[in-house]
PDB file of C-alpha atoms in Angstrom:
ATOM      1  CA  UNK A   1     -50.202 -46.715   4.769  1.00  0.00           C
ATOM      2  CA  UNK A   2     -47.538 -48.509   3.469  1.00  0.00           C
ATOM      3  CA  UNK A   3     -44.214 -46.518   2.339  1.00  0.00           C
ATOM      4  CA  UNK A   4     -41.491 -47.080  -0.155  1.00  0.00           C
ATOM      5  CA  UNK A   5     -38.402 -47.639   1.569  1.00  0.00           C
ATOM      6  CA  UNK A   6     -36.675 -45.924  -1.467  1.00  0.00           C
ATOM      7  CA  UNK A   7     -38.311 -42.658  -0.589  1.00  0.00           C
ATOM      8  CA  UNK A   8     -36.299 -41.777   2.472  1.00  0.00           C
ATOM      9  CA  UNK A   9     -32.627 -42.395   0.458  1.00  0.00           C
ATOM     10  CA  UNK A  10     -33.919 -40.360  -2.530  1.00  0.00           C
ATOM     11  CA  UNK A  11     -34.586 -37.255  -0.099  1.00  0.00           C
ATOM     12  CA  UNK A  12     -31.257 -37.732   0.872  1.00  0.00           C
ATOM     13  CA  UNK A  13     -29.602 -37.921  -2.608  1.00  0.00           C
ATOM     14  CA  UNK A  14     -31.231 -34.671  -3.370  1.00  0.00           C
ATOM     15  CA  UNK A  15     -30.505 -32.851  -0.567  1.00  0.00           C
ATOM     16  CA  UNK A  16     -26.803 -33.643  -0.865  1.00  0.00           C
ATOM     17  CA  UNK A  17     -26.921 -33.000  -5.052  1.00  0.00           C
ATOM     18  CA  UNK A  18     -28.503 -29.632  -4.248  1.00  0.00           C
ATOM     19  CA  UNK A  19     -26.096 -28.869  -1.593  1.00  0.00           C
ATOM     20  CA  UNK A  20     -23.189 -29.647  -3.298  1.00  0.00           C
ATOM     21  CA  UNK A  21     -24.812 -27.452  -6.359  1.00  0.00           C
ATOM     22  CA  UNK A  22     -25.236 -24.602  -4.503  1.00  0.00           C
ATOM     23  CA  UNK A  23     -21.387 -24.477  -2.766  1.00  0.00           C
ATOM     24  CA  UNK A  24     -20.129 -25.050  -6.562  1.00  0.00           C
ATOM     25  CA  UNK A  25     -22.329 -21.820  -7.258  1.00  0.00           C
ATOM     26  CA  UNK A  26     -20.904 -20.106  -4.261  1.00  0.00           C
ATOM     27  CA  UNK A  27     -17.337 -21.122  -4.824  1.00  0.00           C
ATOM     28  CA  UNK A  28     -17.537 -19.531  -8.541  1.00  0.00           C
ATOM     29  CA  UNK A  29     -18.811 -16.670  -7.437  1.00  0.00           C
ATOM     30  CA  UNK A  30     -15.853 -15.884  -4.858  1.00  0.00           C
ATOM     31  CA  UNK A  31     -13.285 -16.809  -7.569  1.00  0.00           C
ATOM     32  CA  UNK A  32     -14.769 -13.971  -9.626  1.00  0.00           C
ATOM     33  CA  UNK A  33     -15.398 -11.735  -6.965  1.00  0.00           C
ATOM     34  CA  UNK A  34     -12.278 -12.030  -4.633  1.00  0.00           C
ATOM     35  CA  UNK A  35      -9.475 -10.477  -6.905  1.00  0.00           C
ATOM     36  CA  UNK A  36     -11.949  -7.337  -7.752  1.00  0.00           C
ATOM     37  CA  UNK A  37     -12.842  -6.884  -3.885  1.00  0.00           C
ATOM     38  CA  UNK A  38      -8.825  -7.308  -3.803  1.00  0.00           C
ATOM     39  CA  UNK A  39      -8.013  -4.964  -6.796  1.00  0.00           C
ATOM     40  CA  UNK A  40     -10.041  -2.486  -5.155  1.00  0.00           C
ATOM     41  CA  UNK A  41      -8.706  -2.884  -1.624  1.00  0.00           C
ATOM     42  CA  UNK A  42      -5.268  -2.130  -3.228  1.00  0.00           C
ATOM     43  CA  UNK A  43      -5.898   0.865  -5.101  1.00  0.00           C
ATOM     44  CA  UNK A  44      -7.434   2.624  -1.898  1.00  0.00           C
ATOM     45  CA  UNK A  45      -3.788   1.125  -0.228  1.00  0.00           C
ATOM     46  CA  UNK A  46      -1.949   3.086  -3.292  1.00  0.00           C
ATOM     47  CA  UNK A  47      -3.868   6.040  -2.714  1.00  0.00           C
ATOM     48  CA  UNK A  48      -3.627   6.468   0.642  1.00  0.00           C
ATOM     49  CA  UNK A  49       0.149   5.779   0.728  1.00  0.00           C
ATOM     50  CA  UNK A  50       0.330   8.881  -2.001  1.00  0.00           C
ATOM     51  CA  UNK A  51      -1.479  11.000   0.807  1.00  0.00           C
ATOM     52  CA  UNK A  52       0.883   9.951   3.480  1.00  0.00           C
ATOM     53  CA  UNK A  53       3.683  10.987   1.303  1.00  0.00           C
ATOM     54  CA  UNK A  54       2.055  14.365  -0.146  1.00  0.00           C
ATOM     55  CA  UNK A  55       1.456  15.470   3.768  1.00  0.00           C
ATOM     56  CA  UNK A  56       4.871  14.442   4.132  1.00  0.00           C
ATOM     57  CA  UNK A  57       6.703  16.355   1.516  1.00  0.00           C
ATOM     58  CA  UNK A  58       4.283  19.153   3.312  1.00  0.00           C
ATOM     59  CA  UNK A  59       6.033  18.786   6.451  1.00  0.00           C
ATOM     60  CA  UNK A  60       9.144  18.626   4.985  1.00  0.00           C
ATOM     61  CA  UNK A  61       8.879  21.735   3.397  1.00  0.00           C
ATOM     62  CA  UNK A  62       7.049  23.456   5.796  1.00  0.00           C
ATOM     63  CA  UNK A  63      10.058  22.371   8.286  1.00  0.00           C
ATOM     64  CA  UNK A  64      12.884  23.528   6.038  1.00  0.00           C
ATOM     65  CA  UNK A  65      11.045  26.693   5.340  1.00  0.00           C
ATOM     66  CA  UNK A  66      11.377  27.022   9.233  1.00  0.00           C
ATOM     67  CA  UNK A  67      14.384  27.458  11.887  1.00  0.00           C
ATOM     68  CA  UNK A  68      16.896  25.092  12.386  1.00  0.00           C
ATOM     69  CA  UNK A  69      15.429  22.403  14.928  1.00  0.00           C
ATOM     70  CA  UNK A  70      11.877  23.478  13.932  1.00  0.00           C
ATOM     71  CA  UNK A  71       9.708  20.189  13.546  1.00  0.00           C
ATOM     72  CA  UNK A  72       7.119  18.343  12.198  1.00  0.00           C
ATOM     73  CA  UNK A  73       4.781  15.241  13.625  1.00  0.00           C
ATOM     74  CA  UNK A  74       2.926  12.793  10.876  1.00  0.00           C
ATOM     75  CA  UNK A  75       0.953   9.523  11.318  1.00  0.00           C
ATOM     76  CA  UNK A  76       1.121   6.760   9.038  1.00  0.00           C
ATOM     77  CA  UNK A  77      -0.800   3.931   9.150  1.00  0.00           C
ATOM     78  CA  UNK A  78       1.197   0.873   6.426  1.00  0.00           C
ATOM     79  CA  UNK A  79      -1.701  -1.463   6.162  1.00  0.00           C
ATOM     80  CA  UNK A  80       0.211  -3.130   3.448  1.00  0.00           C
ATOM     81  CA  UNK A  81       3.916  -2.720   1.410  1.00  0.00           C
ATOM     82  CA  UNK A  82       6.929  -0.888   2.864  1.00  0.00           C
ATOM     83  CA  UNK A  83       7.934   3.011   3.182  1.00  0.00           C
ATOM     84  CA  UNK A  84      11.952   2.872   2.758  1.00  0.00           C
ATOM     85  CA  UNK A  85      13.729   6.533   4.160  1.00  0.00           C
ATOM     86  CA  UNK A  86      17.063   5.829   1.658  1.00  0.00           C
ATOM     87  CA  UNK A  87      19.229   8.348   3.125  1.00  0.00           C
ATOM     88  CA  UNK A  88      21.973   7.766   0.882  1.00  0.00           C
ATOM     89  CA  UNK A  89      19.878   8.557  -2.492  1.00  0.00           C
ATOM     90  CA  UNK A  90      17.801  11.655  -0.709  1.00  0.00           C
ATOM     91  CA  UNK A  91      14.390   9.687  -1.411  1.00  0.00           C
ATOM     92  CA  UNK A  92      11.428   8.578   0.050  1.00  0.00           C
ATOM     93  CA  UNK A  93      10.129   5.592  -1.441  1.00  0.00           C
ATOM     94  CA  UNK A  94       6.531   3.688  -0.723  1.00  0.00           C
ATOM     95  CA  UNK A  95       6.806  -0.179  -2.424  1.00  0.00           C
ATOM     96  CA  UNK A  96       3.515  -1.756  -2.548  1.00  0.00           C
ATOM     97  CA  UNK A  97       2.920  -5.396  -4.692  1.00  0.00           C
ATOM     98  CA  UNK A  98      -0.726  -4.698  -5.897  1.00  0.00           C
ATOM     99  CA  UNK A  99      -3.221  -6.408  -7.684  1.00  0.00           C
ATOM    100  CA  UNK A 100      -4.163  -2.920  -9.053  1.00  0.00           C
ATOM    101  CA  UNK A 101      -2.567  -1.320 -11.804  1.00  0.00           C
ATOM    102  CA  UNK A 102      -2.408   2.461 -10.691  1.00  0.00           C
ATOM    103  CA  UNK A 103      -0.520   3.860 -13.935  1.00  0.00           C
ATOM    104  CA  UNK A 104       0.379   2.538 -17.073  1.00  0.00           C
ATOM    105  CA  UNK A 105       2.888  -0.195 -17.080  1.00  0.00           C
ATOM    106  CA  UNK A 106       6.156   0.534 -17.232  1.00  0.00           C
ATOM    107  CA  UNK A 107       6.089   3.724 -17.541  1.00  0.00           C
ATOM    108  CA  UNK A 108       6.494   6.631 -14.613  1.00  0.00           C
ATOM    109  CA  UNK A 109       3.948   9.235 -13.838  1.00  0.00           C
ATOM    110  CA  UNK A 110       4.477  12.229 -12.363  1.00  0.00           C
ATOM    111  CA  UNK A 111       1.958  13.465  -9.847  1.00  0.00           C
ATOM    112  CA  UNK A 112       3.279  16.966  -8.429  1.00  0.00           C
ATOM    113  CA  UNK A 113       6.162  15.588  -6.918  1.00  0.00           C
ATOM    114  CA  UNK A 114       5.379  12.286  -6.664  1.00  0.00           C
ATOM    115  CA  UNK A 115       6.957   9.685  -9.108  1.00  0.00           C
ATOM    116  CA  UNK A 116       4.963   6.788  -9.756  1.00  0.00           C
ATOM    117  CA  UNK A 117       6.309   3.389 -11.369  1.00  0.00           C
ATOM    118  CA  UNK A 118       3.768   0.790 -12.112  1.00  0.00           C
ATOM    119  CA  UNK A 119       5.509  -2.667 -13.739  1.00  0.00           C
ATOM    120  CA  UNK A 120       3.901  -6.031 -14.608  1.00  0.00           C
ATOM    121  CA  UNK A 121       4.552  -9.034 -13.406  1.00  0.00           C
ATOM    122  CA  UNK A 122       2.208 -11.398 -14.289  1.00  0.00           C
ATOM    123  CA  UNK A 123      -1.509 -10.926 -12.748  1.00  0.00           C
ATOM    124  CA  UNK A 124       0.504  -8.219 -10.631  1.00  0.00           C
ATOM    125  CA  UNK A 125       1.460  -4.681 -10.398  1.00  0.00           C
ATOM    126  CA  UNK A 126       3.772  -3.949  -8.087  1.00  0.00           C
ATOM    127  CA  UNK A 127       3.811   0.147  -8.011  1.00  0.00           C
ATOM    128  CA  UNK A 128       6.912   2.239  -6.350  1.00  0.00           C
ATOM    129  CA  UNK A 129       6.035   5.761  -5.199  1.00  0.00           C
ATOM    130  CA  UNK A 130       8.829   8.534  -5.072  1.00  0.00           C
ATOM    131  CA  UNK A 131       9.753  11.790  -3.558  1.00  0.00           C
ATOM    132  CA  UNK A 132      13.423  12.714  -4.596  1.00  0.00           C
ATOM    133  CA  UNK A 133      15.104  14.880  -2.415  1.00  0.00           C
ATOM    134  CA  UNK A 134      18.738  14.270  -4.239  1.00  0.00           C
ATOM    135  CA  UNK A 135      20.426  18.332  -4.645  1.00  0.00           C
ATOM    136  CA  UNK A 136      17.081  20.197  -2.321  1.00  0.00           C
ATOM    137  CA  UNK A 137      17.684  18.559   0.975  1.00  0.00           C
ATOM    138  CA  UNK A 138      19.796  15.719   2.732  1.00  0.00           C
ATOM    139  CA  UNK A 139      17.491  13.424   3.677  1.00  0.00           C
ATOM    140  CA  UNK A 140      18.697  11.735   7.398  1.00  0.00           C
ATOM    141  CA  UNK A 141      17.506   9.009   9.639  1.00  0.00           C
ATOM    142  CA  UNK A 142      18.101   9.416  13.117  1.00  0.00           C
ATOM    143  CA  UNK A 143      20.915  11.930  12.788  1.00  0.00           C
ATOM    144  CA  UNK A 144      23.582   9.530  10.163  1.00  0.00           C
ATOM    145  CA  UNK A 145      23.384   8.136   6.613  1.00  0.00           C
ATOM    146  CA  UNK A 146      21.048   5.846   7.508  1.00  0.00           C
ATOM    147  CA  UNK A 147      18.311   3.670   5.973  1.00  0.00           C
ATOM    148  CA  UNK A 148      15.085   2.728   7.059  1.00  0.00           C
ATOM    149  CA  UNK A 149      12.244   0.665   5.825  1.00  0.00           C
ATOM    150  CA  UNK A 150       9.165   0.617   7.148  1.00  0.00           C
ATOM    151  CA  UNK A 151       6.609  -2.163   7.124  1.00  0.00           C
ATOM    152  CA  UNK A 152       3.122  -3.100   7.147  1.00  0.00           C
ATOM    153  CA  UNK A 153       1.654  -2.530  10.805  1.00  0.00           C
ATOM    154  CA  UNK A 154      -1.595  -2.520  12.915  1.00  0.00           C
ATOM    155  CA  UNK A 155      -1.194   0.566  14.277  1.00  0.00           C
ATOM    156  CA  UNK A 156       0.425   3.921  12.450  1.00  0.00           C
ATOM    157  CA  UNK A 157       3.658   5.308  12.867  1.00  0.00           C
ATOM    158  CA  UNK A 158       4.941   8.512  14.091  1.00  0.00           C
ATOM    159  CA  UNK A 159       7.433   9.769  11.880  1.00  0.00           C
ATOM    160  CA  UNK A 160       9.089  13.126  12.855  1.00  0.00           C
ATOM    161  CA  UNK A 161      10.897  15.759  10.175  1.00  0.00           C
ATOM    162  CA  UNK A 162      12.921  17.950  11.557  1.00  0.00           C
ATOM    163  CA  UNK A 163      15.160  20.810  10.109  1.00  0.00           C
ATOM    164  CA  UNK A 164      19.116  20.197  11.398  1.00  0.00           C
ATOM    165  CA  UNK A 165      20.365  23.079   8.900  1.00  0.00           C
ATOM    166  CA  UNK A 166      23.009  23.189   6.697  1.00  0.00           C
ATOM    167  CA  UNK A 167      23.604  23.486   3.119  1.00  0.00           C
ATOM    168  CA  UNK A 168      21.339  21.266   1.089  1.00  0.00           C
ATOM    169  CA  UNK A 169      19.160  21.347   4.132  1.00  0.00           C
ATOM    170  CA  UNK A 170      19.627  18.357   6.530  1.00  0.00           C
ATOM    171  CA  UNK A 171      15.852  17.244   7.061  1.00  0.00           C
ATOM    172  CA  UNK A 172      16.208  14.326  10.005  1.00  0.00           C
ATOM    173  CA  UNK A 173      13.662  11.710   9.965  1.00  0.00           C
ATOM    174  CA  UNK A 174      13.246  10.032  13.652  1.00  0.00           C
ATOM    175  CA  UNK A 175       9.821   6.947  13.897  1.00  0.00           C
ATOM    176  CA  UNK A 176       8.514   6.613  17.148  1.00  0.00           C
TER     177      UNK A 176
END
């Protein structure tokens, strides 16, 4: 039997062509799919980070409702954006840069006392989520007028309200 010598490259030429076909499909397919697997990811960031800060306007309350020194334990886990304690304006505020837009652009949403502020920028949304303290309580860190941001980690925080009295209330914030 006598064979082409031809043959052998042409098996090769379409092996490589249908190879090369089928990472082109593949490669298409992530650049359609990544940003929605993304988009998603960050909207169950955003809501999370709105039921770390509804448990901890619970604890916040439920500590000022309390004795002086009475206080409260929560864990948050920041898989992504930052959790600022801004003493000096009374507010909790939760920054996250999302693919996701969680409320209407530019405009803020109230959700109980949460304040929610989506902007765009560009194929982004980065969203700011509020709890203002500023005339119920005097929001402390560590005992002073201090700030304190809080950043993306592996493993979740330990952030501890406690009542310190006074008149507004001085709720002290302590991470551990």
């Amino acid at each position: 039997m006598i064979k082409k010598s031809g043959s052998r490259g042409q098996v090769w030429v379409e092996t490589v062509t249908y190879t090369l076909i089928a990472l082109v499909l593949i490669g298409l397919v992530l650049s359609f799919t990544k940003p929605k697997i993304e988009e998603l990811q960050d909207k169950t960031l955003i809501e999370q980070s709105i039921q770390v800060l509804k448990e901890l306007d619970v604890a916040i309350k439920e500590s000022a409702e309390g004795v002086v020194g009475n206080k409260r334990k929560i864990e948050a886990l920041l898989k992504k954006g930052t959790l600022k304690i801004d003493s000096e304006n009374d507010t909790l505020v939760f920054n996250l840069k999302s693919r996701y837009e969680y409320s209407e652009a530019n405009q803020e949403y109230n959700e109980g006392a949460l304040i929610i502020y989506t902007e765009e920028l560009g194929k982004y949304f980065p969203t700011n989520i509020t709890l203002n303290y500023s005339g119920t309580y005097d929001i402390i860190y560590n005992g002073g007028e201090n700030s304190k941001v809080l950043s993306n980690s592996p493993t979740p925080y330990s952030i501890f309200v406690s009542n310190k009295g006074g008149s507004p209330t001085q709720m002290n914030f302590q991470i551990s």
